[in-house]
Coordinates of C-alpha atoms and ligand atoms in Angstrom, one line a residue:
M15 CA 49.1 150.9 234.1
E16 CA 49.7 147.2 234.7
A17 CA 47.7 146.3 231.6
S18 CA 50.1 148.3 229.5
V19 CA 53.0 146.1 230.5
P20 CA 53.1 142.5 229.4
G21 CA 54.0 139.6 231.5
T22 CA 52.1 140.2 234.7
G23 CA 52.8 136.7 236.0
L24 CA 50.3 136.8 238.9
L25 CA 50.4 133.7 241.0
R26 CA 47.5 131.4 241.0
A27 CA 49.3 129.5 243.6
D28 CA 48.6 132.3 246.0
T29 CA 44.9 131.4 246.3
G30 CA 45.6 127.7 246.7
S31 CA 48.0 128.2 249.6
R32 CA 45.4 130.2 251.5
A33 CA 42.7 127.5 251.5
A34 CA 41.1 127.1 254.9
P35 CA 42.1 124.0 256.8
G36 CA 39.4 121.5 258.0
P37 CA 35.9 120.8 256.7
L38 CA 33.5 123.7 256.3
S39 CA 29.8 123.9 255.8
G40 CA 28.7 124.8 252.3
S41 CA 27.6 128.3 253.0
V42 CA 30.7 129.2 255.1
H43 CA 32.8 127.7 252.4
R44 CA 31.1 129.7 249.6
H45 CA 31.3 132.8 251.8
R46 CA 35.1 132.3 252.2
L47 CA 35.6 131.6 248.6
L48 CA 33.7 134.8 247.7
R49 CA 35.7 136.7 250.2
A50 CA 38.9 135.2 248.9
A51 CA 37.9 136.2 245.3
V52 CA 37.2 139.8 246.5
V53 CA 40.5 140.0 248.3
L54 CA 42.3 138.7 245.2
L55 CA 40.5 141.2 243.0
L56 CA 41.3 144.0 245.3
A57 CA 44.9 142.9 245.5
R58 CA 45.0 142.8 241.7
L59 CA 43.4 146.3 241.5
C60 CA 45.8 147.7 244.0
G61 CA 48.7 146.0 242.3
G62 CA 49.2 143.0 244.5
A63 CA 48.8 143.3 248.3
S64 CA 51.2 140.6 249.3
V65 CA 54.9 141.2 249.6
P66 CA 57.4 138.4 249.6
D67 CA 59.2 138.1 253.0
I68 CA 62.5 138.3 251.1
A69 CA 61.7 141.9 250.0
V70 CA 63.8 143.4 252.9
H71 CA 66.9 141.7 251.4
F72 CA 67.0 143.3 248.0
G73 CA 69.9 145.7 248.8
T74 CA 70.0 148.7 246.5
K75 CA 66.9 147.3 244.8
T76 CA 64.8 147.4 247.9
R77 CA 61.6 149.5 247.9
Y78 CA 61.7 152.5 250.2
E79 CA 58.5 151.4 252.0
D80 CA 59.9 147.9 252.8
A81 CA 63.0 149.4 254.4
V82 CA 61.7 152.5 256.1
R83 CA 58.5 153.4 258.0
P84 CA 58.0 157.1 257.1
G85 CA 55.4 159.4 258.6
L86 CA 57.1 161.1 261.5
N87 CA 56.8 164.9 261.7
L88 CA 60.5 165.3 261.1
S89 CA 60.5 168.8 262.4
S90 CA 59.7 168.0 266.0
S91 CA 62.6 166.8 268.0
P92 CA 63.4 166.4 271.7
G93 CA 65.6 169.3 272.7
A94 CA 64.2 171.5 270.0
E95 CA 62.2 173.7 272.3
G96 CA 62.8 177.3 271.4
C97 CA 64.4 176.2 268.2
S98 CA 63.2 176.8 264.7
P99 CA 64.4 175.1 261.5
V100 CA 66.2 177.5 259.2
H101 CA 67.7 175.3 256.5
L102 CA 67.2 171.8 255.0
T103 CA 69.9 170.1 252.9
A104 CA 68.5 166.8 251.4
V105 CA 70.7 164.4 249.6
I106 CA 68.4 162.0 247.8
R107 CA 68.8 158.9 245.7
H108 CA 66.7 158.6 242.5
G109 CA 63.5 156.5 242.9
T110 CA 62.6 153.0 241.5
R111 CA 64.0 152.4 238.1
F112 CA 64.2 149.8 235.4
P113 CA 67.2 147.4 235.3
T114 CA 70.2 148.6 233.4
V115 CA 71.3 146.9 230.2
K116 CA 73.8 144.6 231.9
N117 CA 71.0 143.1 234.1
I118 CA 68.5 143.1 231.3
R119 CA 70.9 140.9 229.3
R120 CA 71.3 138.5 232.3
I121 CA 67.5 138.3 232.7
E122 CA 67.2 137.5 229.0
R123 CA 69.8 134.7 229.3
L124 CA 68.1 133.3 232.4
S125 CA 64.7 133.4 230.8
R126 CA 65.9 131.5 227.7
L127 CA 67.6 128.9 229.8
V128 CA 64.6 128.3 232.0
Q129 CA 62.1 128.3 229.1
S130 CA 64.2 125.8 227.2
R131 CA 65.6 123.5 229.9
S132 CA 63.3 123.6 232.9
P133 CA 60.8 120.8 233.1
R134 CA 57.2 121.6 232.1
G135 CA 54.0 119.7 232.7
P136 CA 51.8 118.8 235.7
G137 CA 54.8 117.4 237.7
A138 CA 56.4 120.8 237.9
P139 CA 55.6 123.0 241.0
A140 CA 52.9 125.6 240.5
W141 CA 55.3 128.6 240.5
L142 CA 57.4 127.0 237.8
R143 CA 54.3 126.3 235.6
D144 CA 53.4 129.9 236.3
I145 CA 56.8 131.1 234.9
H146 CA 56.4 128.8 231.9
E147 CA 52.8 129.7 231.1
H148 CA 52.2 133.2 232.3
W149 CA 55.5 135.0 232.7
R150 CA 57.1 136.7 229.7
Q151 CA 60.5 138.4 229.5
W152 CA 59.3 142.0 229.0
Y153 CA 62.4 144.0 229.8
T154 CA 64.0 145.6 226.7
E155 CA 67.4 147.3 226.5
D156 CA 66.0 150.8 225.8
M157 CA 64.6 150.8 229.4
D158 CA 68.2 151.0 230.6
G159 CA 68.0 152.3 234.1
Q160 CA 65.2 154.8 233.5
L161 CA 63.0 156.0 236.3
V162 CA 59.6 154.2 236.3
E163 CA 56.2 155.6 237.3
K164 CA 56.6 154.1 240.8
G165 CA 60.0 155.9 241.0
R166 CA 58.3 159.3 240.3
A167 CA 55.8 158.5 243.1
D168 CA 58.7 157.7 245.5
L169 CA 60.0 161.2 245.0
R170 CA 56.6 163.0 244.9
N171 CA 55.7 161.3 248.2
L172 CA 59.0 162.2 249.9
A173 CA 58.6 165.8 248.8
T174 CA 55.0 165.9 250.2
R175 CA 56.2 164.5 253.5
L176 CA 59.0 167.1 253.7
V177 CA 56.6 169.9 253.1
D178 CA 54.4 168.6 255.9
S179 CA 57.4 168.5 258.3
F180 CA 59.1 171.8 257.1
P181 CA 56.3 174.0 255.8
A182 CA 58.4 177.2 256.5
L183 CA 61.4 176.0 254.5
L184 CA 59.8 174.4 251.5
T185 CA 57.7 177.2 250.2
E186 CA 56.5 178.0 246.8
A187 CA 58.1 181.4 246.9
G188 CA 61.3 179.7 247.9
L189 CA 61.4 177.6 244.8
R190 CA 60.3 180.4 242.5
T191 CA 62.9 182.9 243.8
G192 CA 65.8 180.4 243.8
G193 CA 66.0 180.1 247.6
I194 CA 65.4 176.4 247.1
S195 CA 68.1 175.1 244.9
V196 CA 67.8 171.7 243.1
K197 CA 71.0 170.1 241.8
T198 CA 71.0 166.7 240.2
S199 CA 73.3 164.1 238.5
S200 CA 73.0 164.2 234.7
K201 CA 71.6 160.7 234.5
H202 CA 68.0 160.6 233.2
R203 CA 66.7 158.7 236.3
C204 CA 68.1 161.5 238.5
V205 CA 66.8 164.4 236.3
S206 CA 63.4 162.7 236.2
S207 CA 63.6 162.3 240.0
A208 CA 64.3 166.0 240.4
E209 CA 61.2 166.8 238.3
A210 CA 59.0 164.3 240.3
F211 CA 60.2 165.8 243.5
Q212 CA 59.1 169.2 242.4
D213 CA 55.7 167.8 241.2
G214 CA 55.4 166.6 244.8
L215 CA 56.1 170.0 246.2
H216 CA 53.5 171.6 243.9
R217 CA 50.9 169.0 244.9
A218 CA 51.6 169.6 248.6
W219 CA 51.2 173.4 248.0
D220 CA 48.1 173.0 245.9
R221 CA 46.6 170.9 248.7
T222 CA 47.4 173.3 251.5
G223 CA 46.7 176.6 249.9
P224 CA 45.4 178.4 246.8
G225 CA 49.0 179.2 245.6
T226 CA 49.6 179.9 241.9
R227 CA 51.8 177.6 239.9
P228 CA 55.1 178.9 238.7
G229 CA 56.4 178.1 235.3
T230 CA 56.5 181.1 233.2
G231 CA 57.4 183.4 236.1
P232 CA 60.8 185.0 236.5
G233 CA 61.9 182.5 239.1
T234 CA 63.7 180.1 236.8
T235 CA 66.3 182.5 235.7
G236 CA 69.9 181.8 236.7
T237 CA 69.4 178.0 236.7
Q238 CA 68.8 175.8 233.9
A239 CA 65.0 175.3 233.5
A240 CA 63.7 172.2 231.9
G241 CA 60.4 170.4 231.6
G242 CA 57.1 171.7 230.5
E243 CA 54.2 173.5 232.1
Q244 CA 55.4 172.9 235.7
G245 CA 58.6 174.9 235.0
Y246 CA 61.0 172.6 236.7
V247 CA 64.1 174.2 238.1
H248 CA 67.2 172.2 238.3
E249 CA 70.9 172.4 237.7
V250 CA 72.9 169.4 236.4
D251 CA 76.0 169.1 238.6
D252 CA 78.1 165.9 238.1
V253 CA 81.0 167.5 239.8
L254 CA 79.0 167.3 243.0
M255 CA 76.8 164.3 242.4
R256 CA 79.1 162.0 240.4
S257 CA 82.6 163.2 241.5
F258 CA 83.7 159.5 241.9
E259 CA 84.0 159.2 238.1
R260 CA 86.4 162.1 238.0
C261 CA 88.6 160.8 240.8
R262 CA 91.5 159.1 239.2
G263 CA 92.6 157.5 242.4
Y264 CA 89.2 156.0 242.8
V265 CA 88.7 154.9 239.1
E266 CA 92.2 153.3 238.9
G267 CA 92.5 152.1 242.4
V268 CA 89.0 150.6 242.9
E269 CA 86.5 150.9 240.1
T270 CA 88.7 149.2 237.5
N271 CA 90.9 147.3 239.9
A272 CA 89.7 143.7 240.4
T273 CA 91.9 143.2 243.4
A274 CA 90.1 146.0 245.3
T275 CA 86.8 144.0 245.2
E276 CA 88.3 140.5 245.4
E277 CA 86.1 139.7 248.5
V278 CA 83.1 139.9 246.2
E279 CA 84.5 137.5 243.7
R280 CA 85.6 135.1 246.5
F281 CA 82.2 135.1 248.0
K282 CA 80.6 134.6 244.6
H283 CA 82.5 131.3 244.3
G284 CA 82.5 130.4 248.0
P285 CA 80.6 127.8 249.9
E286 CA 77.5 129.8 250.8
L287 CA 76.7 130.9 247.3
R288 CA 77.5 127.5 245.9
Q289 CA 74.9 126.0 248.2
V290 CA 72.3 128.6 247.0
R291 CA 73.2 127.8 243.4
T292 CA 72.7 124.1 244.0
R293 CA 69.4 124.6 245.7
I294 CA 68.1 127.0 243.0
S295 CA 69.2 124.6 240.2
E296 CA 67.4 121.7 241.9
R297 CA 64.2 123.8 242.2
L298 CA 64.4 124.8 238.5
G299 CA 65.3 121.2 237.5
L300 CA 68.5 122.5 235.8
D301 CA 72.0 121.2 235.7
P302 CA 73.9 123.3 238.3
D303 CA 76.7 123.9 235.8
L304 CA 74.3 125.8 233.5
L305 CA 73.2 128.1 236.3
T306 CA 76.1 130.6 236.9
P307 CA 76.1 132.8 240.0
D308 CA 75.2 135.7 237.7
L309 CA 72.1 133.9 236.6
V310 CA 71.1 133.1 240.2
E311 CA 71.4 136.7 240.9
A312 CA 69.3 137.6 237.8
A313 CA 66.4 135.5 239.1
F314 CA 66.7 137.3 242.5
F315 CA 66.6 140.6 240.6
I316 CA 63.5 139.7 238.6
C317 CA 61.7 139.1 241.9
S318 CA 62.9 142.5 243.2
Y319 CA 62.1 144.4 239.9
E320 CA 58.6 143.0 239.5
L321 CA 57.8 144.0 243.1
A322 CA 59.4 147.4 242.8
I323 CA 58.2 148.3 239.3
K324 CA 54.8 146.6 239.1
S325 CA 54.0 145.8 242.8
L326 CA 53.8 142.1 241.8
Y327 CA 54.6 139.0 243.8
S328 CA 56.4 137.4 240.9
P329 CA 56.6 133.5 240.6
W330 CA 60.4 134.0 240.5
C331 CA 60.3 135.0 244.2
R332 CA 59.2 131.4 245.0
L333 CA 62.7 130.2 244.1
F334 CA 64.3 131.8 247.2
T335 CA 64.1 131.0 250.8
K336 CA 64.8 133.7 253.4
E337 CA 68.3 132.2 253.8
D338 CA 69.0 132.2 250.1
A339 CA 68.0 135.9 250.0
K340 CA 70.3 136.7 252.9
V341 CA 73.3 135.2 251.1
L342 CA 72.5 137.2 248.0
E343 CA 72.0 140.3 250.0
Y344 CA 75.4 139.8 251.6
K345 CA 77.0 139.5 248.2
G346 CA 75.5 142.9 247.3
D347 CA 76.6 144.4 250.6
L348 CA 80.2 143.1 250.0
K349 CA 80.2 144.9 246.7
Q350 CA 78.9 148.2 248.1
F351 CA 81.3 148.0 251.1
W352 CA 84.4 147.4 249.0
K353 CA 83.5 149.4 246.0
R354 CA 81.6 152.4 247.5
S355 CA 82.2 152.6 251.2
Y356 CA 84.5 151.7 254.1
G357 CA 86.5 149.1 252.1
H358 CA 88.9 151.7 250.8
S359 CA 89.3 155.2 252.1
I360 CA 89.4 156.7 248.6
N361 CA 85.8 155.6 248.2
G362 CA 84.7 158.2 250.7
L363 CA 87.3 160.8 249.8
S364 CA 86.1 160.7 246.2
T365 CA 83.0 162.7 247.4
C366 CA 84.9 165.5 249.2
P367 CA 83.4 168.1 246.9
L368 CA 79.9 167.2 248.0
F369 CA 81.0 167.1 251.7
H370 CA 82.4 170.6 251.4
H371 CA 79.4 171.8 249.5
I372 CA 77.0 170.6 252.2
F373 CA 79.0 172.1 255.1
R374 CA 79.5 175.4 253.2
T375 CA 75.8 175.7 252.7
L376 CA 75.2 174.9 256.4
D377 CA 77.8 177.5 257.5
K378 CA 76.1 180.2 255.4
A379 CA 72.7 179.3 256.7
G380 CA 73.9 179.3 260.4
R381 CA 75.8 182.5 260.2
P382 CA 74.6 185.2 262.6
R383 CA 72.6 187.9 260.8
R384 CA 70.8 191.1 261.6
A385 CA 67.1 191.3 261.1
T386 CA 67.7 193.4 258.0
D387 CA 70.0 190.8 256.3
T388 CA 68.6 188.6 253.6
P389 CA 67.3 185.3 255.1
P390 CA 69.4 182.2 254.4
E391 CA 68.8 179.7 251.6
P392 CA 65.9 177.7 253.0
A393 CA 66.6 174.4 251.2
S394 CA 69.2 172.6 249.0
I395 CA 68.0 169.5 247.2
L396 CA 70.7 167.3 245.8
I397 CA 69.7 164.3 243.7
G398 CA 72.1 161.5 243.0
H399 CA 72.8 157.8 243.2
A400 CA 73.5 155.1 245.8
E401 CA 77.0 155.7 244.6
T402 CA 76.7 159.3 245.8
L403 CA 75.1 158.5 249.2
L404 CA 77.4 155.6 250.2
P405 CA 80.7 157.5 250.0
L406 CA 79.1 160.4 251.8
I407 CA 77.8 158.1 254.6
S408 CA 81.3 156.7 254.8
L409 CA 82.9 160.1 255.2
L410 CA 80.4 160.9 257.9
G411 CA 81.2 157.6 259.7
L412 CA 77.7 156.2 259.8
Y413 CA 76.7 152.5 259.8
K414 CA 80.2 151.4 260.5
D415 CA 80.7 148.0 262.0
K416 CA 83.8 147.0 264.0
T417 CA 84.7 144.1 261.7
P418 CA 84.6 144.6 257.9
P419 CA 82.5 142.1 256.0
T420 CA 84.6 139.6 254.0
A421 CA 84.0 136.5 251.9
A422 CA 85.0 134.4 254.9
N423 CA 82.9 135.9 257.8
Y424 CA 79.3 135.7 256.5
Q425 CA 78.2 133.8 259.6
S426 CA 79.5 136.5 262.0
Q427 CA 77.9 139.4 260.0
H428 CA 74.2 138.7 260.6
G429 CA 73.9 141.6 263.0
R430 CA 75.9 144.1 260.9
V431 CA 74.7 147.7 260.6
F432 CA 76.1 148.0 257.1
R433 CA 73.0 146.8 255.2
S434 CA 72.4 148.5 251.8
S435 CA 68.7 147.4 252.0
F436 CA 68.2 149.8 254.9
I437 CA 70.8 152.5 253.9
V438 CA 70.3 152.9 250.2
P439 CA 66.9 151.6 249.0
Y440 CA 65.2 153.5 246.1
A441 CA 64.7 157.2 247.1
A442 CA 67.1 156.9 250.1
N443 CA 67.9 160.2 251.7
L444 CA 70.1 162.0 254.1
L445 CA 68.5 165.1 255.6
F446 CA 70.6 167.8 257.3
V447 CA 68.3 170.1 259.2
L448 CA 69.8 173.3 260.7
Y449 CA 67.9 174.9 263.6
D450 CA 68.2 178.3 265.1
C451 CA 68.3 177.8 268.9
P452 CA 68.9 180.0 271.9
R453 CA 72.5 178.8 272.3
G454 CA 73.3 179.0 268.6
P455 CA 72.6 176.8 265.6
R456 CA 72.1 173.1 266.0
L457 CA 72.1 170.4 263.4
R458 CA 69.9 167.3 263.1
L459 CA 70.7 164.4 260.8
L460 CA 68.0 162.1 259.5
A461 CA 68.7 159.0 257.4
N462 CA 65.7 157.8 255.5
E463 CA 63.6 160.0 257.8
S464 CA 64.9 158.4 261.0
P465 CA 67.1 160.3 263.4
V466 CA 70.7 159.3 263.3
R467 CA 73.5 160.5 265.6
F468 CA 76.8 161.9 264.4
P469 CA 79.6 159.6 265.5
G470 CA 80.8 160.5 269.0
L471 CA 78.0 162.9 269.7
T472 CA 75.4 161.9 272.2
Q473 CA 72.5 164.2 271.3
D474 CA 69.9 164.0 268.6
L475 CA 70.2 167.8 268.1
P476 CA 73.8 168.7 268.8
L477 CA 75.3 172.2 268.5
Y478 CA 76.4 172.8 265.0
R479 CA 79.8 173.8 266.2
D480 CA 80.2 170.4 267.9
V481 CA 79.4 168.7 264.6
R482 CA 82.0 170.8 262.9
A483 CA 84.5 169.8 265.6
T484 CA 83.7 166.2 264.9
Y485 CA 84.6 166.6 261.2
R486 CA 87.4 169.1 261.7
H487 CA 89.9 166.9 260.0
L488 CA 87.7 166.7 256.9
L489 CA 86.6 170.3 256.9
D490 CA 90.3 171.3 257.0
G491 CA 91.3 168.6 254.5
C492 CA 89.4 166.3 252.2
D493 CA 91.2 167.9 249.3
F494 CA 89.8 166.3 246.1
Y495 CA 92.8 166.9 244.0
K496 CA 95.2 165.7 246.6
E497 CA 93.3 162.5 247.4
C498 CA 92.3 161.7 243.8
E499 CA 95.4 162.9 241.9
G500 CA 98.0 162.4 244.6
R501 CA 99.0 166.1 244.5
P502 CA 97.7 169.1 246.4
S503 CA 95.5 171.6 244.6
R504 CA 96.5 175.2 244.5
A505 CA 93.6 176.4 246.6
P506 CA 92.6 173.8 249.2
N507 CA 88.9 172.8 249.5
T508 CA 87.8 174.6 246.4
E509 CA 84.7 173.3 244.9
L510 CA 85.6 172.2 241.4
Ligands
NAG20 C1 55.3 169.5 261.9 O1 55.9 170.3 262.9 C2 56.1 171.7 262.5 C3 56.9 172.4 263.7 O2 56.4 172.0 264.9 C4 54.7 172.4 262.2 O3 54.9 173.7 261.8 C5 54.0 171.6 261.1 O4 52.8 172.1 260.9 C6 53.9 170.1 261.5 N1 53.3 169.4 260.4 C7 52.3 168.6 260.6 C8 51.8 167.9 259.3 O5 51.8 168.3 261.6
NAG21 C1 94.4 147.6 243.4 O1 93.9 147.2 244.7 C2 94.8 146.7 245.6 C3 94.1 146.3 246.8 O2 93.4 147.4 247.4 C4 96.0 147.7 245.8 O3 96.9 147.1 246.7 C5 96.6 148.1 244.5 O4 97.5 149.0 244.7 C6 95.5 148.6 243.5 N1 96.1 148.8 242.2 C7 96.1 150.0 241.7 C8 96.6 150.1 240.2 O5 95.8 151.0 242.2

C-alpha cells in the first residue's frame, strides 16, 4: 500500500541516532549492524515501528491506539453479577481520514515555502535534508477528508472487539433482521466508516462460526441499503448526527461568530505560540515573518497525518519538541472547548435530538416485558464526527474541568481532563451498555472502551433510573427548537 503513495520520506537519521556507543569488536559491530538493518527492514515492512513521542498531542488527529489501550472484555464489570447485557448504543467517530481541502492548501503553501527558502546542503540538519530530498507534497484536493484504509481498519477492529465483548448483542441475525440499526452522518468518511464497521462484524462472525453472509437476503428492507456484495445496511441521518448545522442559535451564535472563539485567536497570537513559531522558523532557517501560525500548525499536521495515514515517522516530526507539541495541542483544545463543548451552552444543546434519541432507545430496551414480548433492539450504531461526540459529552457533563481553558491560563491547564487527544481521537466512541439486573436495569458508560462514571454517581454500573434522575432536567427539557430558534416547539422533545 505504501508503495502506491508517493513521498514516503522515511528517515535515514533514524539509523544514525541508534548507533551503539563506545568501541565494538568487528564481529559484534557487524552483528549489530545486521540486526539494525533487519529491524529497519521489519519497521519498513510493518509500516514504521517507531512512533514520535509527540503523537499523544495530536488532538482530533490522534490515532486511536496512541490515545487508548483497548482489549478489555467490556462486558465484564464489577457489580454485574447476575446481570446480562440487553442493549448496546455506540456513538462512534469516523476513522482516520485524509486532511480536508483547507489543510491541504496550507500544507501546499508550507511545502512551497520550505522548498524555496529553507537552506539546503550538507550544513542543514539530517531531517531537513530528508524533507528536501525525499519528501514530496503528495496530498491532493480530491482527498478532501475521505476515510483512508487505516480508517477502515480502525472501524473494523472496533467492531471485532465489540463482538468479542458482546456476542449476544451483536449477532448476524440481529443485523439481518434490523435489530441492529446503523445510522450515520451523510459525509463520505462516515458512510465509509459505517461500511467498515459492518465488514468488521462480518469478519468476527466468519471467524467464530460458519454463519452465512447476508446481502441479498430480506434483512435490508426498511433501511437504505448501500454497498456491494456485503449488503451494507445503514440509514443516513444528519438530523441526529449533524444537528449542529441546523441549529440557528449555534450557527449564528458560535460557528460564524468570531467573538465566540476569541480565546483561540488570542492564543494563536499570544506569547506561547509566538515562541513556538520563533523556534520552528529557526530550525527551518526561515524568516519568522514568513512562517504564520497557520503554517506552523500545517507542519504539525503533516507529522500527524503521515503517522496516522501511512504509519510513518515523518521528518516533519523532528521540527517539534514535546513542549512545542503541547502548545499546539492546547490551541486545538481551546478551539474544541469554545466551538464544540463547554465554552457555550448552545454547543451541547445543539445535540438535544441525539441525546433524546439515545435515552428513548435505552428506555425501550429497559422496559419490563413478558417472556412472550419481542426482545428489545440489541444494538444501535451511530456514526458521526468529533463535532457529534463533543457536544454530547458536554451535555452528559464528562471531562469537565473546574476552570475553563483560556488564552491566558495555559500554564495552569497542564493537568486538565479536557484533552481532545484522549476524548476524540479517530474512531473515538461512547458506549452505553444496558444490563438486565435483579433490581432492575443498569447502565454502563464506556468512553473509548474505558469505564467512565456519570457525574455525581459513584458506581460503575448504576441503576438506570439513577442515571435518568441525573439527567432529569435534560430529559424533560433540551428542546431543540426552543434552544436553537429561541421559541418552543409545539410538541416538546420530538425527534425532528
Ligand atoms: C466477554 O464476556 C462475556 C460475558 O461474560 C462473554 O460472553 C464473552 O464470551 C467474553 N468474550 C471473550 C472474548 O472472552
Ligand atoms: C457572539 O458571541 C459573543 C460571545 O459569546 C456573544 O456575546 C454575542 O451575542 C454573539 N453574537 C451573536 C450574533 O450571537
